[in-house]
């Protein structure tokens, strides 16, 4: 089974630039008024709307701490703080905000996980 998460945005061009240039997402499909991105097994779409939908959290899962640190260096201007270890969830992560004010997370698991 597969799926796509969609959000409304008031400035699709700015969102497309942010997700492709800053978060390394690839455009998977263009539709009238909507862009659907792909990042590994994640599909997320942004469609032009009268209001931006900012609830929810987009999480990018990377392979290791070093890669999370490299992403933080690149995204420092939109990050909420430096990467930290979360003992409860056994992850290493940081949070940031996209141009619409929507939250995103960049993390790595600090334990083995099932393959996707």
Coordinates of C-alpha atoms in Angstrom, one line a residue:
X1 CA 0.0 0.0 0.0
X2 CA 1.1 3.5 -0.7
X3 CA -0.2 6.9 0.2
X4 CA 0.3 10.7 -0.1
X5 CA -0.1 13.3 2.5
X6 CA -1.5 16.7 1.1
X7 CA -1.3 20.2 2.5
X8 CA -2.7 23.4 1.3
X9 CA -0.3 26.3 0.6
X10 CA -0.8 30.0 -0.4
X11 CA 2.6 30.1 -2.1
X12 CA 3.3 26.9 -4.0
X13 CA 6.4 28.3 -5.9
X14 CA 8.1 29.2 -2.6
X15 CA 7.2 25.8 -1.1
X16 CA 8.5 23.9 -4.2
X17 CA 11.8 25.8 -4.0
X18 CA 12.2 25.1 -0.2
X19 CA 11.5 21.4 -0.4
X20 CA 13.6 20.8 -3.5
X21 CA 16.5 23.1 -2.7
X22 CA 16.6 22.9 1.1
X23 CA 15.2 19.5 2.0
X24 CA 16.4 17.5 -1.1
X25 CA 12.9 16.3 -2.0
X26 CA 12.3 15.4 -5.7
X27 CA 9.2 16.4 -7.7
X28 CA 7.3 13.2 -8.2
X29 CA 4.3 14.6 -10.1
X30 CA 2.9 17.9 -11.2
X31 CA -0.8 18.4 -11.3
X32 CA -2.9 21.5 -11.9
X33 CA -2.3 23.6 -8.8
X34 CA -0.5 20.8 -7.0
X35 CA 3.1 19.5 -6.7
X36 CA 3.7 16.1 -5.2
X37 CA 7.2 15.4 -3.8
X38 CA 9.0 12.2 -3.2
X39 CA 11.7 11.5 -0.6
X40 CA 12.6 7.8 -0.4
X41 CA 9.2 6.2 0.5
X42 CA 7.5 9.5 1.5
X43 CA 5.1 11.2 -0.9
X44 CA 3.8 14.6 0.1
X45 CA 1.8 17.1 -2.0
X46 CA 1.2 20.8 -1.7
X47 CA -1.8 22.4 -3.5
X48 CA -2.7 26.0 -4.0
X49 CA -5.3 27.0 -1.5
X50 CA -6.7 30.2 0.1
X51 CA -5.0 29.3 3.4
X52 CA -1.9 27.3 4.2
X53 CA -2.4 24.1 6.3
X54 CA 0.3 24.0 8.8
X55 CA -0.8 21.3 11.2
X56 CA 1.1 18.1 11.3
X57 CA 4.8 17.3 11.1
X58 CA 6.9 16.1 8.1
X59 CA 9.8 13.9 9.2
X60 CA 12.8 13.1 7.1
X61 CA 14.6 10.0 8.4
X62 CA 18.3 9.8 7.6
X63 CA 20.9 7.1 8.1
X64 CA 23.1 8.5 10.9
X65 CA 24.0 11.3 13.2
X66 CA 26.6 12.8 10.9
X67 CA 24.0 13.2 8.1
X68 CA 21.6 14.8 10.6
X69 CA 24.4 17.2 11.6
X70 CA 25.1 18.0 8.0
X71 CA 21.5 18.8 7.3
X72 CA 21.3 21.0 10.4
X73 CA 24.3 23.0 9.2
X74 CA 22.5 23.5 5.9
X75 CA 19.2 24.4 7.5
X76 CA 20.5 26.3 10.5
X77 CA 18.6 29.5 9.5
X78 CA 15.2 27.6 9.7
X79 CA 16.1 25.2 12.5
X80 CA 14.6 25.6 16.0
X81 CA 17.8 24.5 17.7
X82 CA 20.7 22.1 17.3
X83 CA 20.2 18.3 17.0
X84 CA 19.7 16.5 20.3
X85 CA 19.3 13.0 21.5
X86 CA 15.8 12.0 22.5
X87 CA 16.2 9.1 25.0
X88 CA 12.5 8.3 25.1
X89 CA 12.2 7.6 21.4
X90 CA 15.9 6.7 20.9
X91 CA 16.4 9.2 18.1
X92 CA 18.7 12.0 17.3
X93 CA 16.8 15.0 15.8
X94 CA 16.1 18.6 15.2
X95 CA 13.0 20.6 14.2
X96 CA 12.6 23.4 11.8
X97 CA 9.9 25.5 10.0
X98 CA 9.2 25.8 6.3
X99 CA 8.2 29.0 4.6
X100 CA 4.5 28.5 5.4
X101 CA 5.2 28.0 9.1
X102 CA 4.8 24.2 8.9
X103 CA 7.0 22.1 11.2
X104 CA 9.5 19.6 9.9
X105 CA 11.8 17.2 11.7
X106 CA 15.1 15.7 10.6
X107 CA 16.1 12.5 12.5
X108 CA 17.9 9.3 12.7
X109 CA 17.0 6.3 14.8
X110 CA 19.6 5.2 17.3
X111 CA 18.4 1.6 17.1
X112 CA 17.6 -1.0 14.5
X113 CA 14.3 -0.5 12.7
X114 CA 12.3 -2.8 10.4
X115 CA 13.0 -2.3 6.7
X116 CA 10.5 -0.3 4.7

